[in-house]
């Protein structure tokens, strides 16, 4: 049956969706009975160790060609958007392992992704013909939130080389996803785990400071104001004594000309048990649009270097129209900082609501043009992009095909391993 998504057909569309939602209603009814397993306070939950939540997962690209097809790019590399989906799913699984209640088969908690704090890459290309391994564990715990550290490796010459390190922040909700729920406390064992826990606490503080100094709340610093003013002066036409006559400097692009947009219809295929769209799916779509934006802007194939500060502000309901807008907001050398704004609109209500902001750092094969803001709003986007880029603390060696020497590190607890981590990414 063909169905046009117009205002007059919206009721028909909702009727067509109703049978898909029946399973969702039944699941939610079953989950109501799990409320009795929720703790009244964190003190009522047994403490856990980092190794209690430790998980290793193998992605057998080398031995399963049918699986390889799902991850393959046209450049014969691995789709990073698919990896983002896997990282999100693994982060949720790790948190469910940390909070597992042995007296019930189904967890009374609803674990949702609150933030992708940071993803640091230490390998430029991934082979679609070699196995990939993920490992991770809970590294810090608040009352209702958990920080998760995940590492990814790929098999090379019979050894697993480091590919990336990721930090996610997950929050626990009650069985119906209506309110916060307490999670098991975490007890670090030994100096390494104590340092991980301390860094988790520091990360929380940094996020609070970063949010409090947001350009949506506070004016730019004196240095940032000077930067914007100097950029403005460099675009004035020297032939006219006017602030309104603007001319781009050599090898520069107006920010407004660096945009790409896309639209997604949120089908039930990508929903979770709460009838909302998976966070990993949103990240994949945002990344793919950001990659296309960086590719179009730089004129060559870009490589993702870092992902940071992906905040999940609002859930995306099934049936929503998902609007993604991608824009280059800062460049330096051969680096491209891309910001993706995500918003949704329902078929009943045309009002748009922001759901996510994504930040991606790419490296181009060659130097890219400078990007210049024309308006005050674009100037704030430029400064925000500059802040995110500077927060990455990217080593200059990234410009030379990631020539880092892996260094060995022990896994958490008493699990010893020769696995490695991205140097400089503590």
mmCIF file of C-alpha atoms in Angstrom:
data_model
loop_
_atom_site.group_PDB
_atom_site.id
_atom_site.type_symbol
_atom_site.label_atom_id
_atom_site.label_comp_id
_atom_site.label_asym_id
_atom_site.label_seq_id
_atom_site.Cartn_x
_atom_site.Cartn_y
_atom_site.Cartn_z
ATOM 1 C CA UNK A 1 0.000 0.000 0.000
ATOM 2 C CA UNK A 2 1.412 3.393 -0.986
ATOM 3 C CA UNK A 3 1.091 6.103 1.629
ATOM 4 C CA UNK A 4 1.886 9.795 1.257
ATOM 5 C CA UNK A 5 2.980 11.490 4.461
ATOM 6 C CA UNK A 6 0.795 14.592 4.259
ATOM 7 C CA UNK A 7 -1.344 16.283 6.866
ATOM 8 C CA UNK A 8 -4.594 14.786 5.557
ATOM 9 C CA UNK A 9 -3.182 11.248 5.645
ATOM 10 C CA UNK A 10 -1.565 11.484 9.079
ATOM 11 C CA UNK A 11 -4.480 9.666 10.849
ATOM 12 C CA UNK A 12 -4.215 6.816 8.337
ATOM 13 C CA UNK A 13 -0.501 6.616 8.995
ATOM 14 C CA UNK A 14 -1.089 6.371 12.742
ATOM 15 C CA UNK A 15 -3.635 3.576 12.227
ATOM 16 C CA UNK A 16 -1.069 1.708 10.160
ATOM 17 C CA UNK A 17 1.411 2.101 13.003
ATOM 18 C CA UNK A 18 -1.006 0.969 15.721
ATOM 19 C CA UNK A 19 -0.498 -2.762 15.189
ATOM 20 C CA UNK A 20 3.266 -2.243 15.415
ATOM 21 C CA UNK A 21 2.833 -0.594 18.792
ATOM 22 C CA UNK A 22 0.826 -3.441 20.351
ATOM 23 C CA UNK A 23 3.975 -5.394 21.164
ATOM 24 C CA UNK A 24 5.390 -2.244 22.707
ATOM 25 C CA UNK A 25 2.314 -1.862 24.935
ATOM 26 C CA UNK A 26 2.548 -5.503 26.072
ATOM 27 C CA UNK A 27 6.262 -5.139 26.884
ATOM 28 C CA UNK A 28 5.594 -2.004 28.925
ATOM 29 C CA UNK A 29 2.828 -3.790 30.851
ATOM 30 C CA UNK A 30 5.229 -6.631 31.660
ATOM 31 C CA UNK A 31 7.902 -4.172 32.798
ATOM 32 C CA UNK A 32 5.599 -2.544 35.341
ATOM 33 C CA UNK A 33 5.969 -5.636 37.528
ATOM 34 C CA UNK A 34 9.739 -5.030 37.711
ATOM 35 C CA UNK A 35 9.315 -1.912 39.833
ATOM 36 C CA UNK A 36 9.583 -3.977 43.005
ATOM 37 C CA UNK A 37 13.197 -4.810 42.165
ATOM 38 C CA UNK A 38 14.263 -1.139 42.072
ATOM 39 C CA UNK A 39 16.433 0.021 44.966
ATOM 40 C CA UNK A 40 15.146 2.766 47.272
ATOM 41 C CA UNK A 41 18.697 4.105 47.633
ATOM 42 C CA UNK A 42 22.169 3.336 46.343
ATOM 43 C CA UNK A 43 23.110 1.991 49.767
ATOM 44 C CA UNK A 44 20.708 -0.882 49.187
ATOM 45 C CA UNK A 45 22.704 -2.164 46.220
ATOM 46 C CA UNK A 46 25.795 -4.397 46.405
ATOM 47 C CA UNK A 47 29.017 -2.683 45.265
ATOM 48 C CA UNK A 48 30.683 -3.938 42.107
ATOM 49 C CA UNK A 49 34.242 -4.016 40.798
ATOM 50 C CA UNK A 50 35.420 -2.891 37.369
ATOM 51 C CA UNK A 51 36.180 -6.450 36.323
ATOM 52 C CA UNK A 52 32.583 -7.447 37.145
ATOM 53 C CA UNK A 53 31.359 -5.472 34.137
ATOM 54 C CA UNK A 54 34.302 -6.269 31.846
ATOM 55 C CA UNK A 55 33.181 -7.610 28.468
ATOM 56 C CA UNK A 56 35.007 -8.665 25.311
ATOM 57 C CA UNK A 57 33.117 -8.959 22.025
ATOM 58 C CA UNK A 58 34.475 -10.263 18.734
ATOM 59 C CA UNK A 59 33.319 -8.917 15.377
ATOM 60 C CA UNK A 60 34.365 -11.737 12.994
ATOM 61 C CA UNK A 61 34.754 -9.813 9.748
ATOM 62 C CA UNK A 62 37.587 -12.097 8.683
ATOM 63 C CA UNK A 63 35.676 -15.364 8.983
ATOM 64 C CA UNK A 64 32.131 -14.277 8.050
ATOM 65 C CA UNK A 65 31.935 -12.698 4.566
ATOM 66 C CA UNK A 66 28.163 -12.237 4.876
ATOM 67 C CA UNK A 67 28.720 -10.009 7.924
ATOM 68 C CA UNK A 68 31.514 -8.136 6.148
ATOM 69 C CA UNK A 69 29.075 -6.806 3.552
ATOM 70 C CA UNK A 70 27.227 -4.817 6.230
ATOM 71 C CA UNK A 71 30.425 -3.024 7.258
ATOM 72 C CA UNK A 72 32.046 -2.517 3.852
ATOM 73 C CA UNK A 73 32.637 0.914 2.274
ATOM 74 C CA UNK A 74 33.200 1.629 -1.407
ATOM 75 C CA UNK A 75 36.852 2.341 -0.529
ATOM 76 C CA UNK A 76 37.173 -1.234 0.830
ATOM 77 C CA UNK A 77 37.408 -0.052 4.447
ATOM 78 C CA UNK A 78 35.084 -0.433 7.439
ATOM 79 C CA UNK A 79 32.068 1.841 7.873
ATOM 80 C CA UNK A 80 32.730 3.909 10.985
ATOM 81 C CA UNK A 81 29.019 4.650 11.325
ATOM 82 C CA UNK A 82 28.406 0.931 11.916
ATOM 83 C CA UNK A 83 31.178 0.944 14.521
ATOM 84 C CA UNK A 84 29.414 3.807 16.337
ATOM 85 C CA UNK A 85 26.255 1.673 16.500
ATOM 86 C CA UNK A 86 28.247 -1.238 17.950
ATOM 87 C CA UNK A 87 29.965 0.976 20.531
ATOM 88 C CA UNK A 88 26.613 2.319 21.709
ATOM 89 C CA UNK A 89 25.112 -1.174 22.027
ATOM 90 C CA UNK A 90 28.161 -2.471 23.877
ATOM 91 C CA UNK A 91 28.092 0.474 26.283
ATOM 92 C CA UNK A 92 24.505 -0.352 27.210
ATOM 93 C CA UNK A 93 25.343 -4.068 27.626
ATOM 94 C CA UNK A 94 28.280 -3.242 29.928
ATOM 95 C CA UNK A 95 26.015 -1.147 32.158
ATOM 96 C CA UNK A 96 23.396 -3.895 32.333
ATOM 97 C CA UNK A 97 26.185 -6.275 33.374
ATOM 98 C CA UNK A 98 27.299 -3.882 36.127
ATOM 99 C CA UNK A 99 23.732 -3.571 37.471
ATOM 100 C CA UNK A 100 22.666 -7.192 36.995
ATOM 101 C CA UNK A 101 20.198 -8.558 39.556
ATOM 102 C CA UNK A 102 20.537 -12.329 39.792
ATOM 103 C CA UNK A 103 17.046 -12.850 41.213
ATOM 104 C CA UNK A 104 15.326 -11.713 38.002
ATOM 105 C CA UNK A 105 15.940 -12.594 34.352
ATOM 106 C CA UNK A 106 14.888 -9.153 33.115
ATOM 107 C CA UNK A 107 16.576 -6.023 34.444
ATOM 108 C CA UNK A 108 14.279 -3.527 36.174
ATOM 109 C CA UNK A 109 16.489 -0.732 34.846
ATOM 110 C CA UNK A 110 16.294 1.065 31.534
ATOM 111 C CA UNK A 111 19.824 2.033 30.458
ATOM 112 C CA UNK A 112 20.002 4.891 27.983
ATOM 113 C CA UNK A 113 22.911 6.751 26.398
ATOM 114 C CA UNK A 114 23.231 10.253 27.806
ATOM 115 C CA UNK A 115 26.499 11.367 26.264
ATOM 116 C CA UNK A 116 29.321 10.286 24.019
ATOM 117 C CA UNK A 117 32.017 12.114 25.918
ATOM 118 C CA UNK A 118 34.893 11.300 23.615
ATOM 119 C CA UNK A 119 36.140 8.894 20.953
ATOM 120 C CA UNK A 120 39.814 9.055 20.001
ATOM 121 C CA UNK A 121 41.079 7.302 16.883
ATOM 122 C CA UNK A 122 44.608 5.927 16.595
ATOM 123 C CA UNK A 123 44.339 4.170 13.248
ATOM 124 C CA UNK A 124 43.500 5.694 9.901
ATOM 125 C CA UNK A 125 42.030 2.764 7.980
ATOM 126 C CA UNK A 126 40.316 -0.430 9.077
ATOM 127 C CA UNK A 127 40.454 -3.598 7.012
ATOM 128 C CA UNK A 128 37.093 -5.266 6.284
ATOM 129 C CA UNK A 129 38.866 -8.632 6.072
ATOM 130 C CA UNK A 130 40.298 -8.826 9.599
ATOM 131 C CA UNK A 131 38.506 -9.541 12.881
ATOM 132 C CA UNK A 132 37.741 -6.667 15.245
ATOM 133 C CA UNK A 133 37.624 -6.970 19.031
ATOM 134 C CA UNK A 134 35.867 -4.680 21.502
ATOM 135 C CA UNK A 135 36.521 -4.634 25.235
ATOM 136 C CA UNK A 136 35.120 -2.383 27.934
ATOM 137 C CA UNK A 137 33.945 -1.903 31.487
ATOM 138 C CA UNK A 138 32.358 0.627 33.814
ATOM 139 C CA UNK A 139 35.049 3.066 34.976
ATOM 140 C CA UNK A 140 33.074 5.494 37.156
ATOM 141 C CA UNK A 141 29.676 5.561 38.842
ATOM 142 C CA UNK A 142 27.499 8.310 40.259
ATOM 143 C CA UNK A 143 24.122 7.719 41.878
ATOM 144 C CA UNK A 144 22.187 7.128 38.655
ATOM 145 C CA UNK A 145 24.864 7.463 35.964
ATOM 146 C CA UNK A 146 27.830 5.386 34.774
ATOM 147 C CA UNK A 147 30.911 6.158 32.722
ATOM 148 C CA UNK A 148 31.990 3.384 30.355
ATOM 149 C CA UNK A 149 35.430 2.944 28.791
ATOM 150 C CA UNK A 150 35.579 0.954 25.563
ATOM 151 C CA UNK A 151 38.604 -0.018 23.476
ATOM 152 C CA UNK A 152 38.598 -1.390 19.968
ATOM 153 C CA UNK A 153 41.326 -3.482 18.331
ATOM 154 C CA UNK A 154 41.861 -5.096 14.931
ATOM 155 C CA UNK A 155 43.790 -8.234 14.144
ATOM 156 C CA UNK A 156 47.068 -7.644 12.306
ATOM 157 C CA UNK A 157 49.866 -10.203 11.962
ATOM 158 C CA UNK A 158 48.249 -12.403 14.635
ATOM 159 C CA UNK A 159 48.126 -9.510 17.128
ATOM 160 C CA UNK A 160 45.366 -7.078 18.003
ATOM 161 C CA UNK A 161 46.429 -3.484 17.310
ATOM 162 C CA UNK A 162 44.629 -0.560 18.978
ATOM 163 C CA UNK A 163 42.086 1.320 16.860
ATOM 164 C CA UNK A 164 40.183 3.621 19.199
ATOM 165 C CA UNK A 165 39.253 4.462 22.770
ATOM 166 C CA UNK A 166 35.766 5.647 23.660
ATOM 167 C CA UNK A 167 34.130 7.134 26.731
ATOM 168 C CA UNK A 168 30.347 6.956 27.079
ATOM 169 C CA UNK A 169 28.086 8.213 29.852
ATOM 170 C CA UNK A 170 24.960 6.135 30.477
ATOM 171 C CA UNK A 171 22.073 6.857 32.813
ATOM 172 C CA UNK A 172 19.742 4.430 34.545
ATOM 173 C CA UNK A 173 15.988 4.943 34.420
ATOM 174 C CA UNK A 174 13.194 2.966 36.047
ATOM 175 C CA UNK A 175 11.565 -0.020 34.353
ATOM 176 C CA UNK A 176 9.156 2.204 32.379
ATOM 177 C CA UNK A 177 11.770 4.835 31.544
ATOM 178 C CA UNK A 178 9.853 7.504 33.451
ATOM 179 C CA UNK A 179 12.338 8.523 36.128
ATOM 180 C CA UNK A 180 15.921 8.030 37.388
ATOM 181 C CA UNK A 181 16.985 4.844 39.147
ATOM 182 C CA UNK A 182 19.922 4.048 41.422
ATOM 183 C CA UNK A 183 22.858 1.958 40.196
ATOM 184 C CA UNK A 184 25.365 -0.211 42.037
ATOM 185 C CA UNK A 185 28.328 1.669 43.527
ATOM 186 C CA UNK A 186 31.780 0.969 42.096
ATOM 187 C CA UNK A 187 34.809 0.007 44.175
ATOM 188 C CA UNK A 188 38.157 0.533 42.409
ATOM 189 C CA UNK A 189 40.895 -1.972 43.191
ATOM 190 C CA UNK A 190 44.531 -0.949 42.921
ATOM 191 C CA UNK A 191 46.233 2.270 41.742
ATOM 192 C CA UNK A 192 45.246 1.923 38.062
ATOM 193 C CA UNK A 193 41.556 1.556 38.788
ATOM 194 C CA UNK A 194 41.669 4.338 41.362
ATOM 195 C CA UNK A 195 43.199 6.598 38.707
ATOM 196 C CA UNK A 196 40.465 5.624 36.227
ATOM 197 C CA UNK A 197 37.796 6.403 38.813
ATOM 198 C CA UNK A 198 39.449 9.729 39.656
ATOM 199 C CA UNK A 199 39.502 10.669 35.976
ATOM 200 C CA UNK A 200 35.823 9.792 35.731
ATOM 201 C CA UNK A 201 35.115 12.240 38.536
ATOM 202 C CA UNK A 202 37.273 14.873 36.811
ATOM 203 C CA UNK A 203 35.428 14.297 33.529
ATOM 204 C CA UNK A 204 32.157 15.007 35.270
ATOM 205 C CA UNK A 205 33.558 18.282 36.584
ATOM 206 C CA UNK A 206 34.915 19.256 33.165
ATOM 207 C CA UNK A 207 31.525 18.669 31.582
ATOM 208 C CA UNK A 208 29.883 20.940 34.139
ATOM 209 C CA UNK A 209 32.444 23.702 33.521
ATOM 210 C CA UNK A 210 32.207 23.319 29.733
ATOM 211 C CA UNK A 211 28.422 23.580 29.900
ATOM 212 C CA UNK A 212 28.483 26.600 32.230
ATOM 213 C CA UNK A 213 30.783 28.508 29.843
ATOM 214 C CA UNK A 214 28.768 27.614 26.740
ATOM 215 C CA UNK A 215 28.412 30.416 24.211
ATOM 216 C CA UNK A 216 24.664 29.946 24.593
ATOM 217 C CA UNK A 217 25.063 31.165 28.187
ATOM 218 C CA UNK A 218 28.137 33.389 28.304
ATOM 219 C CA UNK A 219 29.834 35.892 25.998
ATOM 220 C CA UNK A 220 33.066 34.883 24.273
ATOM 221 C CA UNK A 221 36.353 35.531 26.046
ATOM 222 C CA UNK A 222 38.449 38.588 25.216
ATOM 223 C CA UNK A 223 40.785 36.447 23.129
ATOM 224 C CA UNK A 224 37.875 34.928 21.216
ATOM 225 C CA UNK A 225 36.353 38.351 20.571
ATOM 226 C CA UNK A 226 39.682 39.514 19.186
ATOM 227 C CA UNK A 227 39.825 36.462 16.902
ATOM 228 C CA UNK A 228 36.386 37.172 15.463
ATOM 229 C CA UNK A 229 37.129 40.873 15.011
ATOM 230 C CA UNK A 230 40.398 40.162 13.189
ATOM 231 C CA UNK A 231 38.618 37.704 10.906
ATOM 232 C CA UNK A 232 35.963 40.325 10.212
ATOM 233 C CA UNK A 233 38.579 42.973 9.369
ATOM 234 C CA UNK A 234 40.361 40.570 7.022
ATOM 235 C CA UNK A 235 37.172 40.268 4.937
ATOM 236 C CA UNK A 236 36.571 43.994 4.465
ATOM 237 C CA UNK A 237 37.018 45.326 0.970
ATOM 238 C CA UNK A 238 40.025 47.669 1.061
ATOM 239 C CA UNK A 239 38.627 49.581 -1.925
ATOM 240 C CA UNK A 240 35.642 50.802 0.070
ATOM 241 C CA UNK A 241 35.445 52.358 3.517
ATOM 242 C CA UNK A 242 32.421 50.260 4.440
ATOM 243 C CA UNK A 243 31.685 47.600 7.033
ATOM 244 C CA UNK A 244 29.108 46.089 4.712
ATOM 245 C CA UNK A 245 31.368 45.281 1.788
ATOM 246 C CA UNK A 246 32.879 41.865 2.450
ATOM 247 C CA UNK A 247 35.448 39.991 0.392
ATOM 248 C CA UNK A 248 36.807 36.535 1.140
ATOM 249 C CA UNK A 249 40.567 36.195 1.629
ATOM 250 C CA UNK A 250 42.428 33.745 -0.644
ATOM 251 C CA UNK A 251 41.727 30.040 -0.066
ATOM 252 C CA UNK A 252 38.680 30.697 2.108
ATOM 253 C CA UNK A 253 34.995 29.730 2.083
ATOM 254 C CA UNK A 254 32.003 31.399 3.709
ATOM 255 C CA UNK A 255 30.641 29.155 6.450
ATOM 256 C CA UNK A 256 27.153 29.359 5.002
ATOM 257 C CA UNK A 257 28.403 27.573 1.872
ATOM 258 C CA UNK A 258 29.664 24.533 3.775
ATOM 259 C CA UNK A 259 26.282 23.016 4.672
ATOM 260 C CA UNK A 260 24.657 19.703 3.815
ATOM 261 C CA UNK A 261 21.229 18.496 4.970
ATOM 262 C CA UNK A 262 19.337 15.222 5.055
ATOM 263 C CA UNK A 263 15.962 13.859 6.112
ATOM 264 C CA UNK A 264 15.230 10.475 7.687
ATOM 265 C CA UNK A 265 11.856 8.871 8.358
ATOM 266 C CA UNK A 266 12.151 7.066 11.699
ATOM 267 C CA UNK A 267 10.832 3.583 10.963
ATOM 268 C CA UNK A 268 9.998 0.965 13.642
ATOM 269 C CA UNK A 269 12.953 -1.145 12.466
ATOM 270 C CA UNK A 270 15.297 1.142 14.433
ATOM 271 C CA UNK A 271 13.250 1.320 17.654
ATOM 272 C CA UNK A 272 14.008 0.049 21.138
ATOM 273 C CA UNK A 273 11.507 -1.487 23.575
ATOM 274 C CA UNK A 274 10.357 2.007 24.569
ATOM 275 C CA UNK A 275 9.309 2.739 20.987
ATOM 276 C CA UNK A 276 12.116 5.220 20.504
ATOM 277 C CA UNK A 277 14.941 5.294 17.981
ATOM 278 C CA UNK A 278 18.292 3.767 18.965
ATOM 279 C CA UNK A 279 21.001 6.289 19.769
ATOM 280 C CA UNK A 280 23.503 4.311 17.697
ATOM 281 C CA UNK A 281 21.324 4.719 14.590
ATOM 282 C CA UNK A 282 21.237 8.493 15.115
ATOM 283 C CA UNK A 283 25.017 8.587 15.495
ATOM 284 C CA UNK A 284 25.518 6.592 12.300
ATOM 285 C CA UNK A 285 23.298 8.892 10.261
ATOM 286 C CA UNK A 286 24.913 12.018 11.716
ATOM 287 C CA UNK A 287 28.417 10.681 11.080
ATOM 288 C CA UNK A 288 27.689 9.756 7.474
ATOM 289 C CA UNK A 289 26.336 13.243 6.775
ATOM 290 C CA UNK A 290 29.329 14.826 8.545
ATOM 291 C CA UNK A 291 31.718 12.681 6.475
ATOM 292 C CA UNK A 292 30.012 13.752 3.256
ATOM 293 C CA UNK A 293 30.250 17.391 4.376
ATOM 294 C CA UNK A 294 33.972 17.096 5.127
ATOM 295 C CA UNK A 295 34.557 15.276 1.825
ATOM 296 C CA UNK A 296 32.702 17.921 -0.180
ATOM 297 C CA UNK A 297 34.449 20.761 1.635
ATOM 298 C CA UNK A 298 37.992 19.410 1.551
ATOM 299 C CA UNK A 299 37.872 17.959 -1.950
ATOM 300 C CA UNK A 300 39.424 14.660 -0.856
ATOM 301 C CA UNK A 301 38.633 11.654 1.276
ATOM 302 C CA UNK A 302 38.480 12.599 4.976
ATOM 303 C CA UNK A 303 39.391 10.360 7.912
ATOM 304 C CA UNK A 304 37.675 10.661 11.274
ATOM 305 C CA UNK A 305 40.092 11.583 14.043
ATOM 306 C CA UNK A 306 37.838 12.238 17.023
ATOM 307 C CA UNK A 307 34.222 12.396 18.153
ATOM 308 C CA UNK A 308 33.240 14.346 21.229
ATOM 309 C CA UNK A 309 30.415 15.793 23.273
ATOM 310 C CA UNK A 310 27.438 14.093 21.632
ATOM 311 C CA UNK A 311 24.630 15.024 23.985
ATOM 312 C CA UNK A 312 21.317 13.160 23.727
ATOM 313 C CA UNK A 313 18.925 15.943 24.723
ATOM 314 C CA UNK A 314 15.568 14.505 23.632
ATOM 315 C CA UNK A 315 14.416 11.023 22.578
ATOM 316 C CA UNK A 316 13.360 10.467 18.975
ATOM 317 C CA UNK A 317 9.964 8.828 18.632
ATOM 318 C CA UNK A 318 9.076 6.261 15.976
ATOM 319 C CA UNK A 319 7.289 7.949 13.088
ATOM 320 C CA UNK A 320 9.125 11.233 13.515
ATOM 321 C CA UNK A 321 10.785 13.104 10.693
ATOM 322 C CA UNK A 322 14.473 13.475 11.547
ATOM 323 C CA UNK A 323 16.171 16.544 10.072
ATOM 324 C CA UNK A 324 19.981 16.574 10.064
ATOM 325 C CA UNK A 325 21.962 19.699 9.225
ATOM 326 C CA UNK A 326 25.748 19.447 8.895
ATOM 327 C CA UNK A 327 28.167 22.365 8.683
ATOM 328 C CA UNK A 328 31.912 22.950 8.691
ATOM 329 C CA UNK A 329 32.471 25.321 11.595
ATOM 330 C CA UNK A 330 36.260 25.382 11.977
ATOM 331 C CA UNK A 331 39.344 24.378 9.991
ATOM 332 C CA UNK A 332 43.062 24.319 10.661
ATOM 333 C CA UNK A 333 45.691 22.934 8.309
ATOM 334 C CA UNK A 334 44.192 19.673 7.046
ATOM 335 C CA UNK A 335 41.724 19.323 9.928
ATOM 336 C CA UNK A 336 37.978 19.884 9.492
ATOM 337 C CA UNK A 337 35.636 20.368 12.444
ATOM 338 C CA UNK A 338 32.046 19.459 11.559
ATOM 339 C CA UNK A 339 28.927 20.133 13.619
ATOM 340 C CA UNK A 340 25.692 18.230 12.975
ATOM 341 C CA UNK A 341 22.421 19.552 14.354
ATOM 342 C CA UNK A 342 19.571 17.064 14.717
ATOM 343 C CA UNK A 343 15.920 17.959 15.166
ATOM 344 C CA UNK A 344 12.602 16.145 14.830
ATOM 345 C CA UNK A 345 9.067 16.993 13.812
ATOM 346 C CA UNK A 346 6.016 14.774 14.167
ATOM 347 C CA UNK A 347 3.361 14.333 11.509
ATOM 348 C CA UNK A 348 0.770 15.904 13.808
ATOM 349 C CA UNK A 349 2.878 18.858 14.882
ATOM 350 C CA UNK A 350 5.188 20.659 12.466
ATOM 351 C CA UNK A 351 7.132 22.261 15.318
ATOM 352 C CA UNK A 352 10.811 21.270 15.254
ATOM 353 C CA UNK A 353 12.617 20.155 18.424
ATOM 354 C CA UNK A 354 16.382 19.769 18.817
ATOM 355 C CA UNK A 355 17.359 16.250 19.870
ATOM 356 C CA UNK A 356 21.139 16.057 19.417
ATOM 357 C CA UNK A 357 24.255 18.039 18.613
ATOM 358 C CA UNK A 358 27.157 16.035 17.149
ATOM 359 C CA UNK A 359 30.806 17.103 16.884
ATOM 360 C CA UNK A 360 33.245 15.327 14.542
ATOM 361 C CA UNK A 361 36.905 16.063 13.790
ATOM 362 C CA UNK A 362 38.189 14.913 10.395
ATOM 363 C CA UNK A 363 41.618 14.912 8.790
ATOM 364 C CA UNK A 364 41.845 15.519 5.052
ATOM 365 C CA UNK A 365 44.521 14.175 2.728
ATOM 366 C CA UNK A 366 45.545 17.750 1.938
ATOM 367 C CA UNK A 367 45.247 21.222 3.441
ATOM 368 C CA UNK A 368 41.709 22.583 3.345
ATOM 369 C CA UNK A 369 40.346 26.128 2.881
ATOM 370 C CA UNK A 370 39.742 28.407 5.841
ATOM 371 C CA UNK A 371 36.119 28.808 6.826
ATOM 372 C CA UNK A 372 34.895 32.338 7.577
ATOM 373 C CA UNK A 373 31.732 33.325 9.453
ATOM 374 C CA UNK A 374 29.629 36.105 7.972
ATOM 375 C CA UNK A 375 27.101 36.698 10.778
ATOM 376 C CA UNK A 376 27.332 36.896 14.563
ATOM 377 C CA UNK A 377 25.556 33.540 14.884
ATOM 378 C CA UNK A 378 28.073 31.926 12.554
ATOM 379 C CA UNK A 379 30.876 33.528 14.565
ATOM 380 C CA UNK A 380 29.582 31.744 17.660
ATOM 381 C CA UNK A 381 29.508 28.465 15.708
ATOM 382 C CA UNK A 382 33.105 29.106 14.661
ATOM 383 C CA UNK A 383 34.238 29.697 18.241
ATOM 384 C CA UNK A 384 32.315 26.652 19.463
ATOM 385 C CA UNK A 385 33.993 24.538 16.781
ATOM 386 C CA UNK A 386 37.385 25.967 17.758
ATOM 387 C CA UNK A 387 36.738 25.068 21.395
ATOM 388 C CA UNK A 388 35.847 21.492 20.523
ATOM 389 C CA UNK A 389 38.854 21.179 18.243
ATOM 390 C CA UNK A 390 41.225 22.513 20.898
ATOM 391 C CA UNK A 391 39.725 20.226 23.542
ATOM 392 C CA UNK A 392 40.819 17.220 21.485
ATOM 393 C CA UNK A 393 44.505 17.962 22.198
ATOM 394 C CA UNK A 394 45.382 16.254 18.921
ATOM 395 C CA UNK A 395 49.047 15.258 18.479
ATOM 396 C CA UNK A 396 50.720 16.667 15.378
ATOM 397 C CA UNK A 397 51.733 13.110 14.416
ATOM 398 C CA UNK A 398 48.152 12.559 13.303
ATOM 399 C CA UNK A 399 49.008 14.479 10.160
ATOM 400 C CA UNK A 400 51.490 11.713 9.263
ATOM 401 C CA UNK A 401 49.145 8.744 9.127
ATOM 402 C CA UNK A 402 48.923 8.030 12.857
ATOM 403 C CA UNK A 403 52.546 6.791 13.323
ATOM 404 C CA UNK A 404 52.176 6.024 17.010
ATOM 405 C CA UNK A 405 54.001 3.242 18.801
ATOM 406 C CA UNK A 406 51.567 1.238 20.915
ATOM 407 C CA UNK A 407 52.466 0.859 24.538
ATOM 408 C CA UNK A 408 51.333 -1.993 26.714
ATOM 409 C CA UNK A 409 48.858 -1.568 29.506
ATOM 410 C CA UNK A 410 47.257 -3.994 31.937
ATOM 411 C CA UNK A 411 43.529 -4.527 31.949
ATOM 412 C CA UNK A 412 41.411 -3.758 34.974
ATOM 413 C CA UNK A 413 41.533 -5.858 38.116
ATOM 414 C CA UNK A 414 43.513 -9.077 37.951
ATOM 415 C CA UNK A 415 42.959 -9.650 34.214
ATOM 416 C CA UNK A 416 46.394 -9.295 32.659
ATOM 417 C CA UNK A 417 46.783 -8.713 28.938
ATOM 418 C CA UNK A 418 49.242 -7.459 26.368
ATOM 419 C CA UNK A 419 46.567 -5.250 24.814
ATOM 420 C CA UNK A 420 47.557 -1.714 23.975
ATOM 421 C CA UNK A 421 45.963 1.688 24.038
ATOM 422 C CA UNK A 422 46.203 4.814 21.939
ATOM 423 C CA UNK A 423 49.289 6.680 23.164
ATOM 424 C CA UNK A 424 48.560 9.998 24.774
ATOM 425 C CA UNK A 425 44.886 9.114 25.256
ATOM 426 C CA UNK A 426 44.825 8.446 28.972
#
